[in-house]
């Protein structure tokens, strides 16, 4: 998806450690697949706030700019169990004028074993009109600064 192998990070990958919790799992003791999407949504919020230095809460509530998902493509490769320590990674695959394509992955941090990977397309929207708008210049500049190899 991003040109990197399944166990290899993009040079500009934003990462966060994560422990798999009881609340993430189904009765079989493995991550119930929708919980991955909850984890990765949190990763996107952390990336915007911490990785890019743009206040995510202010972007949504004050500036009224949304980042809805318009496409998801997921591959599930191996199970994650309660108590597992994993890493979540995010890299920018493409940056357009009103949208961006991200590659998000969950993997075992020591071996690099890929547990699951998602290709996600986000669109910047006005939360007033719910129509696509240009990516704000400060957000675009921060993405380009943190992911200089991203195609525009």
mmCIF file of C-alpha atoms in Angstrom:
data_model
loop_
_atom_site.group_PDB
_atom_site.id
_atom_site.type_symbol
_atom_site.label_atom_id
_atom_site.label_comp_id
_atom_site.label_asym_id
_atom_site.label_seq_id
_atom_site.Cartn_x
_atom_site.Cartn_y
_atom_site.Cartn_z
ATOM 1 C CA UNK A 1 0.000 0.000 0.000
ATOM 2 C CA UNK A 2 2.596 2.544 0.964
ATOM 3 C CA UNK A 3 5.578 0.950 -0.707
ATOM 4 C CA UNK A 4 6.940 -0.292 2.631
ATOM 5 C CA UNK A 5 6.917 -3.992 3.397
ATOM 6 C CA UNK A 6 4.395 -5.282 5.910
ATOM 7 C CA UNK A 7 6.884 -5.196 8.769
ATOM 8 C CA UNK A 8 8.748 -2.084 7.724
ATOM 9 C CA UNK A 9 7.639 1.391 8.728
ATOM 10 C CA UNK A 10 7.383 4.332 6.427
ATOM 11 C CA UNK A 11 10.115 6.845 7.353
ATOM 12 C CA UNK A 12 7.439 9.295 8.485
ATOM 13 C CA UNK A 13 5.192 6.820 10.317
ATOM 14 C CA UNK A 14 3.496 8.214 13.432
ATOM 15 C CA UNK A 15 3.387 5.498 16.114
ATOM 16 C CA UNK A 16 1.715 4.847 19.412
ATOM 17 C CA UNK A 17 1.997 1.795 21.689
ATOM 18 C CA UNK A 18 -1.280 0.173 22.702
ATOM 19 C CA UNK A 19 -2.207 -2.664 25.027
ATOM 20 C CA UNK A 20 -5.087 -4.853 23.925
ATOM 21 C CA UNK A 21 -7.712 -4.592 26.653
ATOM 22 C CA UNK A 22 -10.540 -6.850 27.789
ATOM 23 C CA UNK A 23 -13.007 -4.335 26.299
ATOM 24 C CA UNK A 24 -11.349 -4.751 22.866
ATOM 25 C CA UNK A 25 -12.039 -8.482 22.750
ATOM 26 C CA UNK A 26 -14.873 -10.837 21.871
ATOM 27 C CA UNK A 27 -15.777 -14.018 23.829
ATOM 28 C CA UNK A 28 -13.021 -15.888 21.954
ATOM 29 C CA UNK A 29 -10.481 -13.580 23.632
ATOM 30 C CA UNK A 30 -9.304 -11.886 20.429
ATOM 31 C CA UNK A 31 -9.847 -8.347 19.182
ATOM 32 C CA UNK A 32 -13.388 -7.944 17.867
ATOM 33 C CA UNK A 33 -12.631 -6.419 14.476
ATOM 34 C CA UNK A 34 -14.709 -3.189 14.842
ATOM 35 C CA UNK A 35 -12.566 -2.332 17.884
ATOM 36 C CA UNK A 36 -9.574 -1.906 15.563
ATOM 37 C CA UNK A 37 -11.450 0.963 13.890
ATOM 38 C CA UNK A 38 -12.014 2.599 17.293
ATOM 39 C CA UNK A 39 -8.289 2.239 18.093
ATOM 40 C CA UNK A 40 -7.263 3.654 14.717
ATOM 41 C CA UNK A 41 -9.680 6.577 15.009
ATOM 42 C CA UNK A 42 -7.938 7.468 18.265
ATOM 43 C CA UNK A 43 -4.607 7.196 16.445
ATOM 44 C CA UNK A 44 -5.789 9.702 13.808
ATOM 45 C CA UNK A 45 -6.816 12.127 16.579
ATOM 46 C CA UNK A 46 -3.418 11.711 18.302
ATOM 47 C CA UNK A 47 -1.616 12.212 14.975
ATOM 48 C CA UNK A 48 -3.415 15.479 14.288
ATOM 49 C CA UNK A 49 -2.950 16.811 17.838
ATOM 50 C CA UNK A 50 0.455 15.446 18.795
ATOM 51 C CA UNK A 51 2.111 14.510 15.522
ATOM 52 C CA UNK A 52 1.019 17.533 13.521
ATOM 53 C CA UNK A 53 0.580 20.009 16.386
ATOM 54 C CA UNK A 54 -2.969 20.961 15.317
ATOM 55 C CA UNK A 55 -5.515 20.987 18.164
ATOM 56 C CA UNK A 56 -7.959 18.280 17.015
ATOM 57 C CA UNK A 57 -10.677 19.400 19.423
ATOM 58 C CA UNK A 58 -10.412 23.004 18.199
ATOM 59 C CA UNK A 59 -10.375 21.845 14.559
ATOM 60 C CA UNK A 60 -13.734 20.144 15.091
ATOM 61 C CA UNK A 61 -15.485 22.298 17.677
ATOM 62 C CA UNK A 62 -14.169 25.810 16.979
ATOM 63 C CA UNK A 63 -12.989 25.790 13.377
ATOM 64 C CA UNK A 64 -15.827 23.431 12.367
ATOM 65 C CA UNK A 65 -13.639 21.332 10.069
ATOM 66 C CA UNK A 66 -14.456 17.632 9.958
ATOM 67 C CA UNK A 67 -12.325 14.703 8.834
ATOM 68 C CA UNK A 68 -14.891 12.054 7.936
ATOM 69 C CA UNK A 69 -13.868 8.717 6.522
ATOM 70 C CA UNK A 70 -15.136 8.138 2.987
ATOM 71 C CA UNK A 71 -13.305 4.884 2.246
ATOM 72 C CA UNK A 72 -11.849 2.026 4.285
ATOM 73 C CA UNK A 73 -10.015 -1.028 3.034
ATOM 74 C CA UNK A 74 -8.929 -3.448 5.753
ATOM 75 C CA UNK A 75 -6.745 -6.552 5.787
ATOM 76 C CA UNK A 76 -6.683 -8.743 8.881
ATOM 77 C CA UNK A 77 -3.551 -10.895 9.038
ATOM 78 C CA UNK A 78 -3.133 -12.257 12.578
ATOM 79 C CA UNK A 79 -5.077 -12.180 15.831
ATOM 80 C CA UNK A 80 -4.393 -9.882 18.753
ATOM 81 C CA UNK A 81 -5.303 -11.151 22.207
ATOM 82 C CA UNK A 82 -6.122 -9.483 25.498
ATOM 83 C CA UNK A 83 -2.877 -8.351 27.129
ATOM 84 C CA UNK A 84 -0.894 -8.135 23.898
ATOM 85 C CA UNK A 85 1.326 -5.112 23.535
ATOM 86 C CA UNK A 86 0.988 -3.786 19.992
ATOM 87 C CA UNK A 87 1.985 -0.680 18.107
ATOM 88 C CA UNK A 88 -0.312 1.406 15.942
ATOM 89 C CA UNK A 89 1.233 3.241 13.008
ATOM 90 C CA UNK A 90 -0.035 5.895 10.604
ATOM 91 C CA UNK A 91 1.556 7.192 7.421
ATOM 92 C CA UNK A 92 0.287 9.455 4.657
ATOM 93 C CA UNK A 93 0.068 7.754 1.292
ATOM 94 C CA UNK A 94 -1.436 10.657 -0.679
ATOM 95 C CA UNK A 95 -2.349 14.258 0.042
ATOM 96 C CA UNK A 96 -4.906 15.863 -2.241
ATOM 97 C CA UNK A 97 -6.589 19.244 -2.164
ATOM 98 C CA UNK A 98 -9.628 18.076 -0.143
ATOM 99 C CA UNK A 99 -8.693 14.550 0.865
ATOM 100 C CA UNK A 100 -5.866 12.404 2.138
ATOM 101 C CA UNK A 101 -5.130 8.694 1.956
ATOM 102 C CA UNK A 102 -3.635 7.125 5.058
ATOM 103 C CA UNK A 103 -2.144 3.730 5.787
ATOM 104 C CA UNK A 104 -2.796 2.619 9.349
ATOM 105 C CA UNK A 105 -1.505 -0.583 10.830
ATOM 106 C CA UNK A 106 -1.446 -2.612 14.010
ATOM 107 C CA UNK A 107 1.643 -4.730 14.512
ATOM 108 C CA UNK A 108 3.700 -6.523 17.136
ATOM 109 C CA UNK A 109 6.445 -4.008 17.968
ATOM 110 C CA UNK A 110 9.332 -6.447 18.485
ATOM 111 C CA UNK A 111 8.854 -8.870 15.596
ATOM 112 C CA UNK A 112 7.010 -6.467 13.332
ATOM 113 C CA UNK A 113 4.301 -9.088 12.743
ATOM 114 C CA UNK A 114 1.421 -7.328 11.008
ATOM 115 C CA UNK A 115 -1.897 -7.930 12.760
ATOM 116 C CA UNK A 116 -4.031 -5.712 10.542
ATOM 117 C CA UNK A 117 -3.709 -2.846 8.094
ATOM 118 C CA UNK A 118 -6.174 -0.261 6.824
ATOM 119 C CA UNK A 119 -6.114 2.103 3.900
ATOM 120 C CA UNK A 120 -8.343 5.037 4.841
ATOM 121 C CA UNK A 121 -9.418 8.074 2.869
ATOM 122 C CA UNK A 122 -10.402 11.157 4.856
ATOM 123 C CA UNK A 123 -12.050 14.234 3.359
ATOM 124 C CA UNK A 124 -11.949 17.676 4.963
ATOM 125 C CA UNK A 125 -15.460 19.042 5.285
ATOM 126 C CA UNK A 126 -17.251 22.064 6.636
ATOM 127 C CA UNK A 127 -19.272 20.944 9.651
ATOM 128 C CA UNK A 128 -21.755 23.679 8.788
ATOM 129 C CA UNK A 129 -22.503 22.650 5.184
ATOM 130 C CA UNK A 130 -21.181 19.048 5.328
ATOM 131 C CA UNK A 131 -19.507 19.631 1.971
ATOM 132 C CA UNK A 132 -15.879 18.991 1.089
ATOM 133 C CA UNK A 133 -13.544 21.955 1.579
ATOM 134 C CA UNK A 134 -9.872 22.569 0.881
ATOM 135 C CA UNK A 135 -7.524 21.117 3.486
ATOM 136 C CA UNK A 136 -6.689 24.064 5.781
ATOM 137 C CA UNK A 137 -3.249 25.502 5.002
ATOM 138 C CA UNK A 138 -1.884 24.919 8.521
ATOM 139 C CA UNK A 139 -2.975 21.274 8.406
ATOM 140 C CA UNK A 140 -1.512 20.813 4.895
ATOM 141 C CA UNK A 141 1.791 22.445 5.927
ATOM 142 C CA UNK A 142 2.036 20.228 9.023
ATOM 143 C CA UNK A 143 1.362 17.069 6.994
ATOM 144 C CA UNK A 144 3.979 18.029 4.415
ATOM 145 C CA UNK A 145 6.474 18.857 7.170
ATOM 146 C CA UNK A 146 5.929 15.481 8.893
ATOM 147 C CA UNK A 147 5.536 13.421 5.699
ATOM 148 C CA UNK A 148 7.725 15.151 3.122
ATOM 149 C CA UNK A 149 7.744 12.161 0.771
ATOM 150 C CA UNK A 150 3.932 12.072 0.480
ATOM 151 C CA UNK A 151 2.640 12.523 -3.058
ATOM 152 C CA UNK A 152 0.524 15.643 -3.415
#
